[in-house]
Short mmCIF file of C-alpha atoms and ligand atoms in Angstrom, two decimals:
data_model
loop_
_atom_site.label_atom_id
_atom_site.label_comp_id
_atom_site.label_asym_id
_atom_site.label_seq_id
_atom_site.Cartn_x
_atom_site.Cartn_y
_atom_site.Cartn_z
CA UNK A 1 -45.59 16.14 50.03
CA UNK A 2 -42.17 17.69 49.77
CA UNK A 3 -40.18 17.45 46.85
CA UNK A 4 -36.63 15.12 47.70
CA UNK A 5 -33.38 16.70 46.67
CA UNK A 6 -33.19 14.27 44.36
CA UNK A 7 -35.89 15.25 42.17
CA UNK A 8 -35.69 18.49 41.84
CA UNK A 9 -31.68 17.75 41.07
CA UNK A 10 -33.35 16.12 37.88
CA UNK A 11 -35.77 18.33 36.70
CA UNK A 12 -32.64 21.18 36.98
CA UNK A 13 -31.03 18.78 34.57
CA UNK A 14 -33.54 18.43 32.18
CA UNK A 15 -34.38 22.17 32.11
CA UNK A 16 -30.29 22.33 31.59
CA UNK A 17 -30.63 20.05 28.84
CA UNK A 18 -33.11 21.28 26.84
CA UNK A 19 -31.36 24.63 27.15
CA UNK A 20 -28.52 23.23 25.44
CA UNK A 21 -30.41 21.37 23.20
CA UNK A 22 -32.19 24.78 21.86
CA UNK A 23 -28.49 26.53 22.09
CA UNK A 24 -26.87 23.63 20.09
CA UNK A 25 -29.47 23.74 17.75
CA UNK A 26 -29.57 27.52 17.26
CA UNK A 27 -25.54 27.36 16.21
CA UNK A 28 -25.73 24.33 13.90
CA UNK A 29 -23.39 22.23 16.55
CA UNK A 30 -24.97 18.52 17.17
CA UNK A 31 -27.06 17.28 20.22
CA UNK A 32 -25.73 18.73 23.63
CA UNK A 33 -23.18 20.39 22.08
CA UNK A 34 -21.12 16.85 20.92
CA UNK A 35 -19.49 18.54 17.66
CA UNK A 36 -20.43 17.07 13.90
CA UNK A 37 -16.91 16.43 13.26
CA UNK A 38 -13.73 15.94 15.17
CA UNK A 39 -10.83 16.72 13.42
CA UNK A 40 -7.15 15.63 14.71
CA UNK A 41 -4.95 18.99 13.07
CA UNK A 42 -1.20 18.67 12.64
CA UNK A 43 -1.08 21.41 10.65
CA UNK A 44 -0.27 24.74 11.81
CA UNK A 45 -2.61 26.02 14.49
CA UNK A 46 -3.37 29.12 13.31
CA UNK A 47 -4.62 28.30 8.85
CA UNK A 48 -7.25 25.37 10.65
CA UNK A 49 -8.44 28.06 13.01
CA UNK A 50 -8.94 30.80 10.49
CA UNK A 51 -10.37 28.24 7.64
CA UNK A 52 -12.53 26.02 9.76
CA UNK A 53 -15.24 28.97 10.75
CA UNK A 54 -15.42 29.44 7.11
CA UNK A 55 -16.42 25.70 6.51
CA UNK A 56 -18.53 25.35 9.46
CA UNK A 57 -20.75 29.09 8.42
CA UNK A 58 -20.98 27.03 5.10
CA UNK A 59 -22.09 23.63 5.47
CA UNK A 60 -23.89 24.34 9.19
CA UNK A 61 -21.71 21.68 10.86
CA UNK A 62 -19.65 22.54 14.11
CA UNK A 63 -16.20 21.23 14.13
CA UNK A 64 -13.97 20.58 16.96
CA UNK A 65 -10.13 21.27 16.13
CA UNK A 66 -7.49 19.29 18.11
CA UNK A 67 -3.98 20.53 17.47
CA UNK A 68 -0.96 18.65 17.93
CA UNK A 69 2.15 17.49 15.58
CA UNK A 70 2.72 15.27 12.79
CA UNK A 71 4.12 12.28 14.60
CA UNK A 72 2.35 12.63 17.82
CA UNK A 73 -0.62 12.91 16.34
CA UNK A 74 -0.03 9.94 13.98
CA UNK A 75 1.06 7.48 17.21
CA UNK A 76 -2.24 8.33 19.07
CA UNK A 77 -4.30 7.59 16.01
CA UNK A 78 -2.70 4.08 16.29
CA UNK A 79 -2.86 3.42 19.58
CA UNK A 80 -6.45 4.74 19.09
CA UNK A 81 -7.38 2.39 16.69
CA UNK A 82 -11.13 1.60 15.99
CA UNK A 83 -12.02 3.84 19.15
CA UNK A 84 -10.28 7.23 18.05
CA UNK A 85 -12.47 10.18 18.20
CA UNK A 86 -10.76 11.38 15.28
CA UNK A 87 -13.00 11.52 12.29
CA UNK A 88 -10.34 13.56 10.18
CA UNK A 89 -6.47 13.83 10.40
CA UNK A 90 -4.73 16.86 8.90
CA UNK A 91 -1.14 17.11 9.05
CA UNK A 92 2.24 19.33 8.05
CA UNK A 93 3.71 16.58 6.51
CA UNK A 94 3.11 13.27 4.52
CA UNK A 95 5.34 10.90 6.85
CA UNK A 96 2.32 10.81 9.47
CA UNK A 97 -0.25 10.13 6.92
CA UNK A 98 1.89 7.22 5.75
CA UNK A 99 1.66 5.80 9.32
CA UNK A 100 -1.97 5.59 9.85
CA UNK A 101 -2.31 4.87 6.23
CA UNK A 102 -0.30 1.42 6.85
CA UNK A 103 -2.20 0.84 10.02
CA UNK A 104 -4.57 0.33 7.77
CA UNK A 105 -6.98 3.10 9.42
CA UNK A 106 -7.69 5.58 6.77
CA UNK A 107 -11.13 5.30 4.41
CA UNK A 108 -10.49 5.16 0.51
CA UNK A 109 -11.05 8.45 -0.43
CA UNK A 110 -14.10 8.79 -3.26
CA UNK A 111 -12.73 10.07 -6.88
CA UNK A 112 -15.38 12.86 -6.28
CA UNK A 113 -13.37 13.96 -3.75
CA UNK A 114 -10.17 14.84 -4.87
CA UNK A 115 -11.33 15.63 -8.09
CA UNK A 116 -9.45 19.40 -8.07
CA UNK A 117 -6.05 17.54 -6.95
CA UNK A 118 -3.62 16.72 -9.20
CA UNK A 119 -2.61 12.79 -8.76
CA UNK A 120 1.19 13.49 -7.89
CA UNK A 121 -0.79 14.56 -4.62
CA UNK A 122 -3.10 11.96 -3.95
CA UNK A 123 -1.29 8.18 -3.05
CA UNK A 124 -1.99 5.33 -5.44
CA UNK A 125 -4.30 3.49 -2.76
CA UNK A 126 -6.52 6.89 -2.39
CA UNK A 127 -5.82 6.62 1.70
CA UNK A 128 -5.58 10.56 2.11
CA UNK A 129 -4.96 13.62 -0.35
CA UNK A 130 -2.54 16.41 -0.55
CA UNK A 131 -3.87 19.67 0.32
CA UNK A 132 -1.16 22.42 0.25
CA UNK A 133 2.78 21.77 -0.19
CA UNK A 134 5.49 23.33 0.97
CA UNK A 135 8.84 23.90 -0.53
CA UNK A 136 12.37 23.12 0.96
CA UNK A 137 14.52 25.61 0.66
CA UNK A 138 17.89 27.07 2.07
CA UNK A 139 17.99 30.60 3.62
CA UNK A 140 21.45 32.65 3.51
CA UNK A 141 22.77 36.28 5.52
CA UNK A 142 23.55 38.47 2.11
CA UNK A 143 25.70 40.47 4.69
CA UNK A 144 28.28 37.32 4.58
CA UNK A 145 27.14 35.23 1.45
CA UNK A 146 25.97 36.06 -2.06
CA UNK A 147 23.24 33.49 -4.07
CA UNK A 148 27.31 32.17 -5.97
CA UNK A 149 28.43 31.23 -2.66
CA UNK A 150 25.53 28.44 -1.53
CA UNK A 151 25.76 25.12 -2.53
CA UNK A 152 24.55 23.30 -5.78
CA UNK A 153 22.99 20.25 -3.62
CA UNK A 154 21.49 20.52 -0.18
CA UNK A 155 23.23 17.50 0.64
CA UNK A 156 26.77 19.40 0.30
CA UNK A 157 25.92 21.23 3.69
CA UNK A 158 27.16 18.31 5.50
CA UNK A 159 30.68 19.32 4.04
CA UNK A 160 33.52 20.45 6.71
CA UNK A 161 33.41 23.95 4.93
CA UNK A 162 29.85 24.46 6.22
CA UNK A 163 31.33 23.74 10.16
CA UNK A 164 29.13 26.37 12.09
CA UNK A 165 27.94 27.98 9.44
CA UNK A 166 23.84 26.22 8.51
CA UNK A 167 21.33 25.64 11.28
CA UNK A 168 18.77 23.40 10.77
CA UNK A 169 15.58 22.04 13.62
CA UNK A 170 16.20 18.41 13.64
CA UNK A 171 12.77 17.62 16.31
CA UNK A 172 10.67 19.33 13.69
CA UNK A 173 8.48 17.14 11.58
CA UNK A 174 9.42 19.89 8.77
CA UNK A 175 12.90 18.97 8.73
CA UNK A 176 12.58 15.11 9.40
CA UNK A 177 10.17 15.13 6.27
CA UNK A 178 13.44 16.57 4.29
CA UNK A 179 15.21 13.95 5.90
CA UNK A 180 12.51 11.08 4.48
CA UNK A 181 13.00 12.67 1.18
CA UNK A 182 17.08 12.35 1.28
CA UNK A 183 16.57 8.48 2.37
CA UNK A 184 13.82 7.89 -0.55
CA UNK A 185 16.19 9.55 -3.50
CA UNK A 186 19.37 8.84 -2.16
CA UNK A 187 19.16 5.68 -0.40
CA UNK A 188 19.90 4.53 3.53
CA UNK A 189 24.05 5.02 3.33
CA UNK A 190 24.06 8.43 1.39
CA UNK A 191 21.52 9.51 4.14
CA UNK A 192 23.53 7.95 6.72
CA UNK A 193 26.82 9.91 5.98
CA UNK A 194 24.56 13.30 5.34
CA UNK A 195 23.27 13.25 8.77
CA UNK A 196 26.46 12.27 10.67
CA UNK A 197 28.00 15.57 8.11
CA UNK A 198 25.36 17.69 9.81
CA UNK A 199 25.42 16.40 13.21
CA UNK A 200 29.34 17.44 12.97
CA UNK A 201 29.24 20.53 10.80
CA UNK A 202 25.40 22.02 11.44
CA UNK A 203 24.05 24.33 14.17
CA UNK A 204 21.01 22.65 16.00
CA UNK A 205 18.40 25.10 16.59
CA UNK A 206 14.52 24.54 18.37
CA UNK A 207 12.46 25.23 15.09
CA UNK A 208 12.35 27.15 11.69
CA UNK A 209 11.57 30.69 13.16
CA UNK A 210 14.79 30.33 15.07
CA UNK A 211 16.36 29.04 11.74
CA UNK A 212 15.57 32.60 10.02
CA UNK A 213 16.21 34.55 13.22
CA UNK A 214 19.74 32.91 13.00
CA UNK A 215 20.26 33.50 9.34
CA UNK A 216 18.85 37.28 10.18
CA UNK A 217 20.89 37.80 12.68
CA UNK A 218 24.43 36.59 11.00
CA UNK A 219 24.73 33.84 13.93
CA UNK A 220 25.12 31.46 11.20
CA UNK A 221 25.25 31.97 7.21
CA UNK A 222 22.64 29.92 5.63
CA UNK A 223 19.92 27.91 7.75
CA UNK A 224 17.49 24.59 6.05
CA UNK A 225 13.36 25.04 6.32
CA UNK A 226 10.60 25.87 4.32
CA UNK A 227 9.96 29.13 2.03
CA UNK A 228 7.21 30.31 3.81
CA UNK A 229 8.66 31.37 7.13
CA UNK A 230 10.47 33.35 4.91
CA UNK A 231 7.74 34.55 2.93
CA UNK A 232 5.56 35.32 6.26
CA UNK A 233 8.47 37.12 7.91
CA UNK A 234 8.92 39.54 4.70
CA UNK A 235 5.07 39.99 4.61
CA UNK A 236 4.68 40.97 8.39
CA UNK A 237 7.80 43.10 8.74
CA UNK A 238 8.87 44.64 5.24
CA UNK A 239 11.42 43.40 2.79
CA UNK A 240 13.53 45.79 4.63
CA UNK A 241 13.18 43.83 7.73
CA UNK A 242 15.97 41.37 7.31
CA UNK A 243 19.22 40.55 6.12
CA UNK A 244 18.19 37.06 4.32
CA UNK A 245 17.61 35.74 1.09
CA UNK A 246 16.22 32.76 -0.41
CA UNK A 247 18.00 30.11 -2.47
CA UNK A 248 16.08 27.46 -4.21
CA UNK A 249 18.03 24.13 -5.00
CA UNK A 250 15.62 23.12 -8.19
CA UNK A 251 17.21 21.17 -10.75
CA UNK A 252 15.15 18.09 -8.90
CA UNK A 253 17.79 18.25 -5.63
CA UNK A 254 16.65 16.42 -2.66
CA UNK A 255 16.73 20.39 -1.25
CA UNK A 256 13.98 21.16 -3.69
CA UNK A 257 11.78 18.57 -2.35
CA UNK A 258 8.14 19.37 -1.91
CA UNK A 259 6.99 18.64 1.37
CA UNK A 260 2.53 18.10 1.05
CA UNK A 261 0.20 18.13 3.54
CA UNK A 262 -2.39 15.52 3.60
CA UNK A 263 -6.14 15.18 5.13
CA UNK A 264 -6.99 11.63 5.08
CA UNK A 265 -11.07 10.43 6.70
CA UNK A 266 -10.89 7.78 9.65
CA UNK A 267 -12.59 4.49 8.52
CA UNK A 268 -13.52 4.28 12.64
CA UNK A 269 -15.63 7.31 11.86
CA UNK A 270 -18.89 7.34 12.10
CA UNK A 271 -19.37 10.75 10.12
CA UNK A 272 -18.12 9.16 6.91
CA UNK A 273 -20.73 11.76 4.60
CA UNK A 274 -19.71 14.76 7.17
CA UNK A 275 -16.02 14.13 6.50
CA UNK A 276 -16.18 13.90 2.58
CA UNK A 277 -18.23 16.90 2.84
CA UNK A 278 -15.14 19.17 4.71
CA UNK A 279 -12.42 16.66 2.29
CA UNK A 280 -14.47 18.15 -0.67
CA UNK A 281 -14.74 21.76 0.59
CA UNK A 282 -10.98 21.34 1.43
CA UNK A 283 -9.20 20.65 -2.02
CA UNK A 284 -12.40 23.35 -3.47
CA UNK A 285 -11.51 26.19 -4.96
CA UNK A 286 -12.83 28.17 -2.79
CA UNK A 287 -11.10 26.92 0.56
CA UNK A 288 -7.81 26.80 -1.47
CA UNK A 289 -8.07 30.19 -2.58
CA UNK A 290 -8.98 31.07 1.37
CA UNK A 291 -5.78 29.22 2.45
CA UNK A 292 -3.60 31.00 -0.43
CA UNK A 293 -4.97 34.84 0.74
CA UNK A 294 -4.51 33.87 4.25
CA UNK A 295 -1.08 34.85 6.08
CA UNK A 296 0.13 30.74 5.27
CA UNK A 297 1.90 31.36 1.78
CA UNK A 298 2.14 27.57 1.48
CA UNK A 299 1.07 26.26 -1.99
CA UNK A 300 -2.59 25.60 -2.79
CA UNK A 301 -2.25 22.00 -4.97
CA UNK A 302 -5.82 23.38 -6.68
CA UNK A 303 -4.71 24.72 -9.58
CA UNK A 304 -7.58 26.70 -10.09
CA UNK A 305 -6.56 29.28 -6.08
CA UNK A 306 -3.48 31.29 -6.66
CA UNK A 307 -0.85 32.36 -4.36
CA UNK A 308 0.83 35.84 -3.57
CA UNK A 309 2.87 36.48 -6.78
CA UNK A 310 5.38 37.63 -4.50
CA UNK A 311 6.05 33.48 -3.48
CA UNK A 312 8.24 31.94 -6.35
CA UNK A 313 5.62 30.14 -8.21
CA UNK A 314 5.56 27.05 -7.75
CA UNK A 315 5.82 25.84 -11.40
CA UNK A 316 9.15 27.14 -11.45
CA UNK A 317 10.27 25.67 -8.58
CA UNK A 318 11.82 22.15 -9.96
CA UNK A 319 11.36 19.17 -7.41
CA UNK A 320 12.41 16.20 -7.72
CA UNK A 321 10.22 13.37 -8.38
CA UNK A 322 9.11 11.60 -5.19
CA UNK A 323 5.99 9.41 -4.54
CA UNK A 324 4.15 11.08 -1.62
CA UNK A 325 3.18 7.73 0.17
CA UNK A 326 6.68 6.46 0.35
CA UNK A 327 7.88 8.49 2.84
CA UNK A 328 9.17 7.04 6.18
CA UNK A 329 9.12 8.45 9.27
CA UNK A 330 10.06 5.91 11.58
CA UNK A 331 12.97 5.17 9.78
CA UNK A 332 14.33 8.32 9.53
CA UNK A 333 13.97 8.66 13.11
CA UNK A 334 15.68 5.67 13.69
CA UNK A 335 18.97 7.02 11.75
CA UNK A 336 18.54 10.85 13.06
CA UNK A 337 18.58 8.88 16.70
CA UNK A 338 21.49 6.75 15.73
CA UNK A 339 22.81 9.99 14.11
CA UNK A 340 22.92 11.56 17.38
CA UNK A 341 20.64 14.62 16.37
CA UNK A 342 17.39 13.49 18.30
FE1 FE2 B 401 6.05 24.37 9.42
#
């Protein structure tokens, strides 16, 4: 009797199967290679992909990274709902974790896990916890402008003296999180005005890097984003390297605020003791100290992992007081749209 196609198509399966099943076993990653965790990253690409390896040699578990941004990334939860893959959600800034957090999707995080994070970080209703922040600041060309010359409030770059003279990345979630933190201290008009004041006055550029390049270059002579793609430009190329300096707002300015991003666990997840287990490892010293050594030079919120003295530190650096789960996203999309700057 001969053997029909069929059949032996099976028995090439199983043979596959097992394969895998011995591979998947032999590198920690779950039945037929379906990973332990799925996490949904909005922060940048390249920290999750240095730090993950490091928590999956660790705890034995095989993670599977999905990159995207803030928003994005926050809208497909949603639409996800109960079926989302996702098991964790990482992201730049707070704004998206607000979003899922009032779908109502995230699981209230355990004490035990946030236990290293101060509670400025961590909302009132435990949805998600900060893991790193990141601080606004404003860069300037010190071939054209000294630290005297830059303003005392971020909100006075919206003046007609500023006319072509600060770039700023209006589709980044980095900036639109600044935004969220003008609307929350200053209210809905004030924000109003300051966006129409930089819609006429501002240079729109694609993202941060072309912020600094901007600054570097003397294009324009002071540009909005965060300190580290300062920080990360000086590191890689030299102090010598540019023609920029830093100015810090402080004094509790809206341009001091302190952007944080959060990692919140999926109550749709299945892998509730997995996800604790990398939320845990996250806010540990150890992981914090990884993320403040690696090339990031955001702020570890542990204050047991220390950055690069070479970053101001961040106790000196004077933000003003804002509760990180009132941040709103779609409304300041709303006015940037009616603003005319997305
Ligand atoms: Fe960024």
């Amino acid at each position: 009797m001969t053997t029909s196609p069929r059949r032996s198509a099976t028995r090439v399966n199983v043979a596959l199967a097992s394969t895998l099943l011995a591979a998947s076993t032999l590198s920690g990653c779950g039945v037929f290679g379906s990973p332990d965790l799925v996490i949904y990253n909005a922060q940048h690409e390249q920290l999750l992909d240095e730090l993950i390896p490091l928590f999956e040699e660790e705890s034995g578990l095989d993670v599977e990274l999905r990159h995207g941004k803030d928003l994005e990334m926050a809208n497909q939860i949603t639409e996800e709902g109960e079926d989302s893959p996702a098991d964790v959600f990482l992201t730049e800034n707070s704004p998206a974790m607000t979003i899922v957090d009032n779908a109502g999707l995230f699981t209230e995080l355990p004490e035990a896990v946030t236990a290293t994070i101060p509670d400025d970080y961590v909302p009132a209703d435990r949805a998600w916890t900060g893991f790193l922040a990141r601080s606004t600041v404003a860069m300037y060309n010190t071939d054209s402008m000294t630290e005297a010359d830059m303003p005392a409030s971020i909100l006075d770059f919206a003046d007609p003296e500023w006319e072509g003279r600060v770039a700023f990345s209006p589709t980044g979630a980095d900036f639109q999180a600044i935004v969220s933190a003008v609307l929350e201290l200053e209210g809905e008009e004030a924000t109003r005005a300051w966006l129409e004041g930089l819609k006429a006055n501002g240079v729109i550029v694609q993202n941060n890097l072309v912020v600094m390049q901007s600054v570097d270059s003397g294009e324009v002579d002071a540009g909005i984003a965060y300190h580290y793609y300062w920080y990360r430009d000086r590191e890689e190329n030299g102090a010598d390297s540019d023609t920029s300096a830093l100015h810090f707002f402080g004094d509790q300015d809206p341009g001091a605020f302190l952007s944080i991003s959060g990692a919140g666990i999926l109550a749709s997840s299945e892998k509730q003791a997995e996800a604790e287990e990398f939320l845990t490892w996250l806010t540990g010293t150890e992981a914090q100290q990884a993320m403040a050594e690696s090339y990031a030079l955001e702020y570890p919120l542990n204050p047991d992992a220390s950055l690069d003295p070479e970053v101001k530190p961040f106790s000196e650096l004077e933000p003003p007081q804002v509760d990180v789960s009132s941040l709103n996203g779609p409304q300041v999309t709303d006015l940037m749209t009616e603003a005319g700057l997305l």
